[in-house]
């Protein structure tokens, strides 16, 4: 059971933010932080509710400059529910704890069933003891429904009890301290009047500038006769239920909430839709049954197990939060993956390049979700084309931070809390986000064989991105090479060459090499299209023979900087100074935010060989050794077989893991050479959210890229899976801490591939009923496995057995 439960056995106000983020419940459409139902935003608690894709933009002043910010809106809070003995004070865990009256408090998240439970015993000032058991779900079955069931037992008293149940629309976006003096009031109040059905509450509001209508209806029922009194204020609607409790006899209050927006399909008006959904919903147990059934279907598709309980539990937690952010309920929505989930307001709910780390797990289990996320990008091709044209380029330039309309949402200044200074922010120069998108399209195609997607959307996306990068590359006659200037790589600690006024770096190796890869794959994708589609697409994009020749030329002559026998992060990196790592560690301890430390000292990370996160090393993460080797060889860069090892050894100690994505990438690439060290780094990455290793960032939202990436690491790196050319390549490398890894996968339309890796064995079985055999490649051998058959190979003896039915 431990592998399915996240639990806390106390009430710790200082840990509430973290627990709220980690106990968020959601279904892809909507998510609500695991805040206690009786609390509101007060510095300890932050009950946030977010609906996928619902952003609102407000004008703001930052450091005296006019700007505007699109926020993922904190929507009306459906949770509020509290109680009191009629003449006592409302239940408040903080006050009760301060007064020594919180007798016990346990919170438990059941990952398998998606249920958050709280068990509390509390005594009021009059000495009356009440036991509370509360269960909460956000339905994975019906994305519009959520429910809270509260059972109260008066342990040593009898008398009247009052319950307050409300919907609160007076919430603002104020969950992240450093954004707090920016405007966050995104909801305009519309309606909170009482309904003819006394059990129902309805609150309607709309977002201020994006004008999305939102309606939350709540139905509150009790297991005993009640008297109700309604109260409504602007932006708030609630009712008091008064009933009589008898000592030792439980009473149950059920609150079922329905959430709709004006963007939802198959409705006439969102308020009416919410009211009838709340009125017609079954009781808590009926909702729970359907909800757990939906989760059990999801878990069946997510089979991934290791014989290491602590690791398994966190992997389950990560899969759980991933599916709560991007479930099958997003397939009909137009949403991307917010880097911090629907779990908090960090990064304002924006979409970065993190889907690079998220899509592979989804593609091999829920290809429909992966496709929907790629469609989010395809729909924003026109915006990306406009951005490229605005910058004087051809093709599509995707924004580093994206929200509703695909415009650039990256802030232009940011605050260094250490120095109190506002600083220019050039991170929008991370053009590599476009390369990620093209890369994701191709990898999705490789893993699914979804030719229809490639023909209708994928190739166009890839070509337009390729076109932008081919245009960005400038031919340098003196070296007969193409160069890309004025960009940033993934490492955000380098945004300019020291001593230069204009921001941006020349020839970021990751960008240049991946550009070559994308140019080639874009042409491969074009070549794969049926003739008529190919002609039509070229015509539509006005893609001439000359432009294709340019693609080929850039892919043939791209410049890649090297120094000391390793790939340079960018041109001129070799001349940067070495940082006194030991000195800084000694002085500051945690130097993950080295940028802030140096800036506060009047210095800059730009001057040093010190990176926030994997940059050159990303190449070894996104490309297979043979892909990278092939690119460098064809570019004419001679290098020995030791390039990867040397480059990894060079950059690892020069990177301070200021992003959770960094240790994930490091764990992956080190796994090829040093299993034990890789496992150590993997554990760092795995436990980063559950322990809030970055000191205060997880309460503002989980790190979905690292969460999904760690799961994918077990899947693709430990099991050694790559998908190329219609063949599943296997090269398992189990860390010594694990003796067995089991995966259930989907690959190119084959449901139900069961893969088992042990230290001495690899076994693949294709469940019966598959339409055709699968082809796998293992240890230079090609094997076909027919449906219903299995194949295994003993690693110890290097023996393989023929497929056996
Ligand atoms: C990282 C980016 C990442 C973003 C959102 C930043 O700290 O440097 O690579 O995309 O967080 O997760």
Tab-separated table of C-alpha atoms in Angstrom, residues 57-395:
chain	number	residue	atom	x	y	z
A	57	UNK	CA	-4.136	39.462	-19.084
A	58	UNK	CA	-3.909	42.533	-16.875
A	59	UNK	CA	-1.805	45.624	-17.343
A	60	UNK	CA	0.891	46.114	-14.725
A	61	UNK	CA	3.689	48.393	-13.647
A	62	UNK	CA	6.973	46.631	-12.987
A	63	UNK	CA	9.850	48.730	-11.775
A	64	UNK	CA	8.171	51.818	-13.200
A	65	UNK	CA	7.658	50.210	-16.593
A	66	UNK	CA	4.323	49.465	-18.171
A	67	UNK	CA	3.814	45.815	-19.070
A	68	UNK	CA	1.083	43.225	-19.060
A	69	UNK	CA	0.941	39.683	-17.815
A	70	UNK	CA	-1.167	36.762	-18.856
A	71	UNK	CA	-1.978	34.597	-15.832
A	72	UNK	CA	-3.550	31.195	-15.564
A	73	UNK	CA	-6.528	32.415	-13.587
A	74	UNK	CA	-7.226	31.353	-10.044
A	75	UNK	CA	-10.902	30.438	-10.480
A	76	UNK	CA	-13.706	30.584	-7.891
A	77	UNK	CA	-13.007	28.317	-4.960
A	78	UNK	CA	-15.564	25.532	-4.685
A	79	UNK	CA	-14.119	24.098	-1.472
A	80	UNK	CA	-15.275	26.313	1.416
A	81	UNK	CA	-16.933	24.168	4.056
A	82	UNK	CA	-16.600	24.494	7.779
A	83	UNK	CA	-18.570	23.831	10.978
A	84	UNK	CA	-19.119	24.955	14.531
A	85	UNK	CA	-21.174	23.929	17.477
A	86	UNK	CA	-23.917	26.504	17.286
A	87	UNK	CA	-22.613	28.829	19.985
A	88	UNK	CA	-18.916	28.170	19.343
A	89	UNK	CA	-16.261	29.413	16.931
A	90	UNK	CA	-15.862	28.121	13.385
A	91	UNK	CA	-13.358	25.290	13.042
A	92	UNK	CA	-9.945	26.735	12.253
A	93	UNK	CA	-6.980	24.333	12.365
A	94	UNK	CA	-4.457	27.123	12.946
A	95	UNK	CA	-6.242	28.562	15.940
A	96	UNK	CA	-7.008	25.103	17.292
A	97	UNK	CA	-3.343	24.178	17.047
A	98	UNK	CA	-2.206	27.391	18.708
A	99	UNK	CA	-4.597	26.704	21.579
A	100	UNK	CA	-3.552	23.093	21.899
A	101	UNK	CA	-6.990	21.886	20.794
A	102	UNK	CA	-6.025	20.141	17.571
A	103	UNK	CA	-5.934	16.639	19.033
A	104	UNK	CA	-4.946	14.812	15.872
A	105	UNK	CA	-4.587	15.566	12.206
A	106	UNK	CA	-3.844	13.179	9.393
A	107	UNK	CA	-3.938	13.843	5.672
A	108	UNK	CA	-3.668	11.102	3.124
A	109	UNK	CA	-3.579	11.130	-0.653
A	110	UNK	CA	-4.544	7.848	-2.247
A	111	UNK	CA	-2.795	7.944	-5.589
A	112	UNK	CA	-4.452	4.863	-6.980
A	113	UNK	CA	-7.968	6.153	-6.462
A	114	UNK	CA	-7.349	9.897	-6.557
A	115	UNK	CA	-8.875	10.526	-3.135
A	116	UNK	CA	-7.654	13.058	-0.602
A	117	UNK	CA	-8.681	12.203	2.953
A	118	UNK	CA	-8.354	14.200	6.148
A	119	UNK	CA	-8.930	12.803	9.614
A	120	UNK	CA	-9.082	15.396	12.350
A	121	UNK	CA	-9.989	15.476	16.023
A	122	UNK	CA	-10.561	18.889	17.453
A	123	UNK	CA	-11.826	20.334	20.724
A	124	UNK	CA	-13.480	23.716	20.901
A	125	UNK	CA	-13.113	26.368	23.591
A	126	UNK	CA	-16.088	24.868	25.441
A	127	UNK	CA	-14.331	21.497	25.601
A	128	UNK	CA	-16.501	19.740	22.988
A	129	UNK	CA	-14.588	17.168	20.955
A	130	UNK	CA	-15.518	16.572	17.315
A	131	UNK	CA	-14.089	14.015	14.934
A	132	UNK	CA	-13.945	14.937	11.258
A	133	UNK	CA	-13.390	12.587	8.331
A	134	UNK	CA	-13.299	14.311	5.001
A	135	UNK	CA	-12.870	12.834	1.531
A	136	UNK	CA	-12.352	14.844	-1.620
A	137	UNK	CA	-12.273	13.995	-5.309
A	138	UNK	CA	-12.002	15.909	-8.550
A	139	UNK	CA	-13.701	13.511	-10.878
A	140	UNK	CA	-11.550	11.798	-13.462
A	141	UNK	CA	-14.786	10.411	-14.880
A	142	UNK	CA	-16.721	13.638	-15.431
A	143	UNK	CA	-14.240	16.505	-15.771
A	144	UNK	CA	-16.762	19.095	-14.605
A	145	UNK	CA	-17.458	17.523	-11.225
A	146	UNK	CA	-15.719	17.602	-7.872
A	147	UNK	CA	-16.994	16.481	-4.486
A	148	UNK	CA	-16.262	16.829	-0.805
A	149	UNK	CA	-17.751	14.480	1.772
A	150	UNK	CA	-17.478	15.422	5.432
A	151	UNK	CA	-18.464	13.133	8.269
A	152	UNK	CA	-18.678	14.658	11.726
A	153	UNK	CA	-18.941	12.804	14.983
A	154	UNK	CA	-19.646	14.703	18.184
A	155	UNK	CA	-17.558	12.529	20.505
A	156	UNK	CA	-18.658	13.892	23.855
A	157	UNK	CA	-21.508	16.286	23.241
A	158	UNK	CA	-24.946	16.682	21.676
A	159	UNK	CA	-26.619	19.788	20.350
A	160	UNK	CA	-27.028	22.015	17.323
A	161	UNK	CA	-24.221	22.207	14.779
A	162	UNK	CA	-23.857	24.656	11.972
A	163	UNK	CA	-22.202	23.985	8.636
A	164	UNK	CA	-21.191	26.715	6.249
A	165	UNK	CA	-20.863	25.710	2.600
A	166	UNK	CA	-19.897	28.343	0.044
A	167	UNK	CA	-18.421	29.174	-3.336
A	168	UNK	CA	-15.903	31.983	-3.194
A	169	UNK	CA	-15.266	34.096	-6.282
A	170	UNK	CA	-13.388	36.838	-4.435
A	171	UNK	CA	-10.134	34.996	-4.976
A	172	UNK	CA	-7.224	36.611	-6.795
A	173	UNK	CA	-3.941	35.370	-8.230
A	174	UNK	CA	-1.727	35.910	-5.209
A	175	UNK	CA	-0.100	32.521	-4.703
A	176	UNK	CA	3.433	33.574	-5.579
A	177	UNK	CA	4.988	36.075	-3.258
A	178	UNK	CA	7.202	37.843	-5.786
A	179	UNK	CA	4.230	38.577	-8.072
A	180	UNK	CA	2.036	39.823	-5.239
A	181	UNK	CA	2.291	43.519	-5.930
A	182	UNK	CA	1.229	42.932	-9.520
A	183	UNK	CA	-2.481	43.015	-10.320
A	184	UNK	CA	-4.113	39.657	-9.727
A	185	UNK	CA	-7.851	40.395	-9.657
A	186	UNK	CA	-8.821	38.447	-12.771
A	187	UNK	CA	-12.465	37.740	-11.958
A	188	UNK	CA	-15.358	40.117	-12.524
A	189	UNK	CA	-18.340	39.200	-10.417
A	190	UNK	CA	-21.604	38.385	-12.223
A	191	UNK	CA	-24.066	36.420	-10.118
A	192	UNK	CA	-24.398	34.935	-6.665
A	193	UNK	CA	-28.150	35.067	-6.011
A	194	UNK	CA	-29.935	32.173	-4.218
A	195	UNK	CA	-31.429	29.435	-6.396
A	196	UNK	CA	-34.959	28.091	-6.277
A	197	UNK	CA	-33.586	24.687	-5.315
A	198	UNK	CA	-32.428	25.287	-1.714
A	199	UNK	CA	-29.634	22.720	-1.992
A	200	UNK	CA	-27.947	24.639	-4.800
A	201	UNK	CA	-25.555	27.558	-4.932
A	202	UNK	CA	-24.442	29.249	-8.124
A	203	UNK	CA	-21.647	31.702	-8.659
A	204	UNK	CA	-20.975	33.228	-12.040
A	205	UNK	CA	-18.017	35.420	-12.943
A	206	UNK	CA	-15.943	36.219	-15.971
A	207	UNK	CA	-12.291	36.868	-16.511
A	208	UNK	CA	-11.573	40.552	-16.887
A	209	UNK	CA	-9.935	40.884	-20.292
A	210	UNK	CA	-10.185	37.422	-21.878
A	211	UNK	CA	-13.886	37.452	-20.972
A	212	UNK	CA	-14.199	33.771	-20.256
A	213	UNK	CA	-17.408	33.102	-18.395
A	214	UNK	CA	-17.054	30.705	-15.479
A	215	UNK	CA	-19.783	29.171	-13.399
A	216	UNK	CA	-19.447	27.080	-10.273
A	217	UNK	CA	-22.549	25.416	-8.870
A	218	UNK	CA	-22.525	23.523	-5.601
A	219	UNK	CA	-25.080	21.163	-4.133
A	220	UNK	CA	-24.881	20.598	-0.389
A	221	UNK	CA	-26.826	17.783	1.287
A	222	UNK	CA	-26.776	16.419	4.772
A	223	UNK	CA	-27.630	12.996	6.149
A	224	UNK	CA	-29.871	14.567	8.822
A	225	UNK	CA	-32.706	17.117	8.622
A	226	UNK	CA	-31.353	20.653	8.264
A	227	UNK	CA	-32.507	24.225	8.273
A	228	UNK	CA	-30.877	26.380	5.639
A	229	UNK	CA	-30.118	30.079	5.509
A	230	UNK	CA	-28.653	31.637	2.396
A	231	UNK	CA	-26.200	34.472	2.356
A	232	UNK	CA	-24.746	36.134	-0.687
A	233	UNK	CA	-22.270	38.924	-1.195
A	234	UNK	CA	-20.641	40.252	-4.271
A	235	UNK	CA	-18.451	37.413	-5.537
A	236	UNK	CA	-19.483	34.994	-2.790
A	237	UNK	CA	-22.448	32.752	-2.183
A	238	UNK	CA	-23.039	30.459	0.712
A	239	UNK	CA	-25.519	28.738	2.943
A	240	UNK	CA	-25.610	27.773	6.592
A	241	UNK	CA	-27.056	24.384	7.406
A	242	UNK	CA	-28.139	23.883	10.988
A	243	UNK	CA	-28.845	20.430	12.355
A	244	UNK	CA	-28.884	18.578	15.604
A	245	UNK	CA	-26.115	16.091	16.383
A	246	UNK	CA	-26.183	13.440	19.041
A	247	UNK	CA	-23.142	12.209	20.892
A	248	UNK	CA	-21.429	9.418	18.960
A	249	UNK	CA	-23.813	9.504	15.984
A	250	UNK	CA	-22.126	10.466	12.699
A	251	UNK	CA	-23.661	13.023	10.333
A	252	UNK	CA	-22.467	13.398	6.789
A	253	UNK	CA	-22.467	16.493	4.608
A	254	UNK	CA	-21.895	16.108	0.916
A	255	UNK	CA	-20.898	18.951	-1.329
A	256	UNK	CA	-20.839	18.324	-5.059
A	257	UNK	CA	-19.466	21.100	-7.265
A	258	UNK	CA	-19.850	21.534	-11.012
A	259	UNK	CA	-17.504	23.796	-12.942
A	260	UNK	CA	-18.151	25.075	-16.464
A	261	UNK	CA	-16.848	27.862	-18.647
A	262	UNK	CA	-18.278	29.667	-21.628
A	263	UNK	CA	-15.712	27.811	-23.754
A	264	UNK	CA	-17.096	24.371	-22.995
A	265	UNK	CA	-18.722	22.318	-25.680
A	266	UNK	CA	-22.131	20.728	-25.770
A	267	UNK	CA	-23.708	23.321	-23.500
A	268	UNK	CA	-26.054	26.218	-24.030
A	269	UNK	CA	-24.878	28.487	-21.234
A	270	UNK	CA	-22.263	27.674	-18.619
A	271	UNK	CA	-24.347	28.756	-15.602
A	272	UNK	CA	-27.221	26.520	-16.582
A	273	UNK	CA	-24.837	23.722	-17.406
A	274	UNK	CA	-23.226	23.985	-13.970
A	275	UNK	CA	-26.558	24.076	-12.167
A	276	UNK	CA	-27.973	21.055	-13.902
A	277	UNK	CA	-24.712	19.100	-13.592
A	278	UNK	CA	-24.650	19.753	-9.833
A	279	UNK	CA	-28.339	18.970	-9.450
A	280	UNK	CA	-28.198	15.752	-11.470
A	281	UNK	CA	-24.904	14.380	-10.152
A	282	UNK	CA	-25.095	11.191	-8.144
A	283	UNK	CA	-24.176	11.095	-4.478
A	284	UNK	CA	-20.592	11.022	-3.279
A	285	UNK	CA	-20.315	7.242	-3.347
A	286	UNK	CA	-21.661	7.031	-6.886
A	287	UNK	CA	-19.250	9.730	-8.050
A	288	UNK	CA	-16.415	8.043	-6.203
A	289	UNK	CA	-17.132	4.722	-7.844
A	290	UNK	CA	-16.982	6.155	-11.352
A	291	UNK	CA	-13.964	8.250	-10.473
A	292	UNK	CA	-11.970	5.295	-9.139
A	293	UNK	CA	-12.966	3.241	-12.141
A	294	UNK	CA	-11.595	5.978	-14.408
A	295	UNK	CA	-8.358	6.008	-12.410
A	296	UNK	CA	-8.027	2.255	-12.537
A	297	UNK	CA	-8.278	2.436	-16.333
A	298	UNK	CA	-5.530	5.058	-16.362
A	299	UNK	CA	-3.256	3.064	-14.075
A	300	UNK	CA	-3.714	-0.022	-16.252
A	301	UNK	CA	-2.290	2.014	-19.120
A	302	UNK	CA	0.548	3.340	-16.988
A	303	UNK	CA	2.045	0.068	-15.841
A	304	UNK	CA	5.545	0.794	-14.691
A	305	UNK	CA	6.929	-0.966	-11.677
A	306	UNK	CA	10.252	-1.312	-9.975
A	307	UNK	CA	11.020	-3.405	-6.917
A	308	UNK	CA	11.933	-0.416	-4.791
A	309	UNK	CA	9.013	0.844	-2.725
A	310	UNK	CA	10.202	4.397	-2.038
A	311	UNK	CA	11.089	4.985	-5.649
A	312	UNK	CA	7.865	3.417	-6.861
A	313	UNK	CA	5.771	5.642	-4.624
A	314	UNK	CA	7.332	8.811	-5.997
A	315	UNK	CA	7.062	7.513	-9.558
A	316	UNK	CA	3.367	6.903	-8.901
A	317	UNK	CA	3.049	10.403	-7.475
A	318	UNK	CA	4.648	11.817	-10.615
A	319	UNK	CA	2.422	9.864	-12.982
A	320	UNK	CA	-0.564	10.902	-10.865
A	321	UNK	CA	0.217	14.610	-11.159
A	322	UNK	CA	1.058	14.313	-14.817
A	323	UNK	CA	-2.326	12.741	-15.574
A	324	UNK	CA	-4.112	15.272	-13.407
A	325	UNK	CA	-2.645	18.012	-15.597
A	326	UNK	CA	-2.906	16.397	-19.002
A	327	UNK	CA	-5.490	13.642	-18.982
A	328	UNK	CA	-7.637	12.422	-21.834
A	329	UNK	CA	-10.020	15.260	-20.947
A	330	UNK	CA	-7.690	17.693	-22.703
A	331	UNK	CA	-7.965	15.911	-26.022
A	332	UNK	CA	-10.849	18.154	-27.071
A	333	UNK	CA	-9.400	21.258	-25.446
A	334	UNK	CA	-6.838	23.620	-26.880
A	335	UNK	CA	-4.209	23.570	-24.161
A	336	UNK	CA	-0.484	23.142	-23.698
A	337	UNK	CA	1.349	21.838	-20.646
A	338	UNK	CA	1.949	24.498	-18.004
A	339	UNK	CA	5.459	23.953	-16.648
A	340	UNK	CA	4.176	23.951	-13.056
A	341	UNK	CA	1.065	21.905	-13.663
A	342	UNK	CA	-2.375	23.129	-12.640
A	343	UNK	CA	-0.922	23.136	-9.160
A	344	UNK	CA	0.118	26.718	-8.493
A	345	UNK	CA	0.851	30.063	-10.034
A	346	UNK	CA	4.605	29.983	-10.602
A	347	UNK	CA	5.535	31.006	-14.122
A	348	UNK	CA	1.906	32.201	-14.357
A	349	UNK	CA	0.805	28.879	-15.801
A	350	UNK	CA	2.863	29.457	-18.941
A	351	UNK	CA	3.962	26.769	-21.344
A	352	UNK	CA	7.738	26.471	-21.971
A	353	UNK	CA	9.716	23.723	-23.695
A	354	UNK	CA	9.022	21.268	-20.875
A	355	UNK	CA	6.836	19.068	-23.060
A	356	UNK	CA	10.153	17.714	-24.336
A	357	UNK	CA	10.365	15.821	-21.048
A	358	UNK	CA	6.657	15.051	-20.848
A	359	UNK	CA	5.586	13.792	-24.250
A	360	UNK	CA	7.636	10.574	-24.433
A	361	UNK	CA	5.862	8.994	-21.469
A	362	UNK	CA	2.483	10.030	-22.827
A	363	UNK	CA	3.223	8.925	-26.387
A	364	UNK	CA	3.849	5.355	-25.306
A	365	UNK	CA	0.660	5.202	-23.254
A	366	UNK	CA	-1.795	7.884	-24.357
A	367	UNK	CA	-0.834	8.907	-27.876
A	368	UNK	CA	-4.091	10.885	-28.124
A	369	UNK	CA	-2.958	13.218	-25.338
A	370	UNK	CA	0.459	13.667	-26.924
A	371	UNK	CA	-1.201	14.497	-30.218
A	372	UNK	CA	-3.503	17.033	-28.547
A	373	UNK	CA	-0.482	18.792	-27.047
A	374	UNK	CA	1.178	18.929	-30.450
A	375	UNK	CA	-2.029	20.379	-31.861
A	376	UNK	CA	-1.785	23.204	-29.313
A	377	UNK	CA	1.445	24.137	-31.087
A	378	UNK	CA	0.090	23.633	-34.606
A	379	UNK	CA	-2.825	25.975	-33.913
A	380	UNK	CA	-0.301	28.631	-32.927
A	381	UNK	CA	1.662	28.369	-36.168
A	382	UNK	CA	0.082	31.583	-37.503
A	383	UNK	CA	1.210	33.437	-34.341
A	384	UNK	CA	4.686	31.940	-34.684
A	385	UNK	CA	4.786	32.974	-38.352
A	386	UNK	CA	3.822	36.502	-37.399
A	387	UNK	CA	6.537	36.558	-34.736
A	388	UNK	CA	9.136	35.384	-37.270
A	389	UNK	CA	8.017	37.959	-39.814
A	390	UNK	CA	8.079	40.651	-37.144
A	391	UNK	CA	11.698	39.733	-36.438
A	392	UNK	CA	12.480	39.858	-40.153
A	393	UNK	CA	12.588	36.102	-40.702
A	394	UNK	CA	10.824	33.445	-42.666
A	395	UNK	CA	9.050	30.481	-41.109
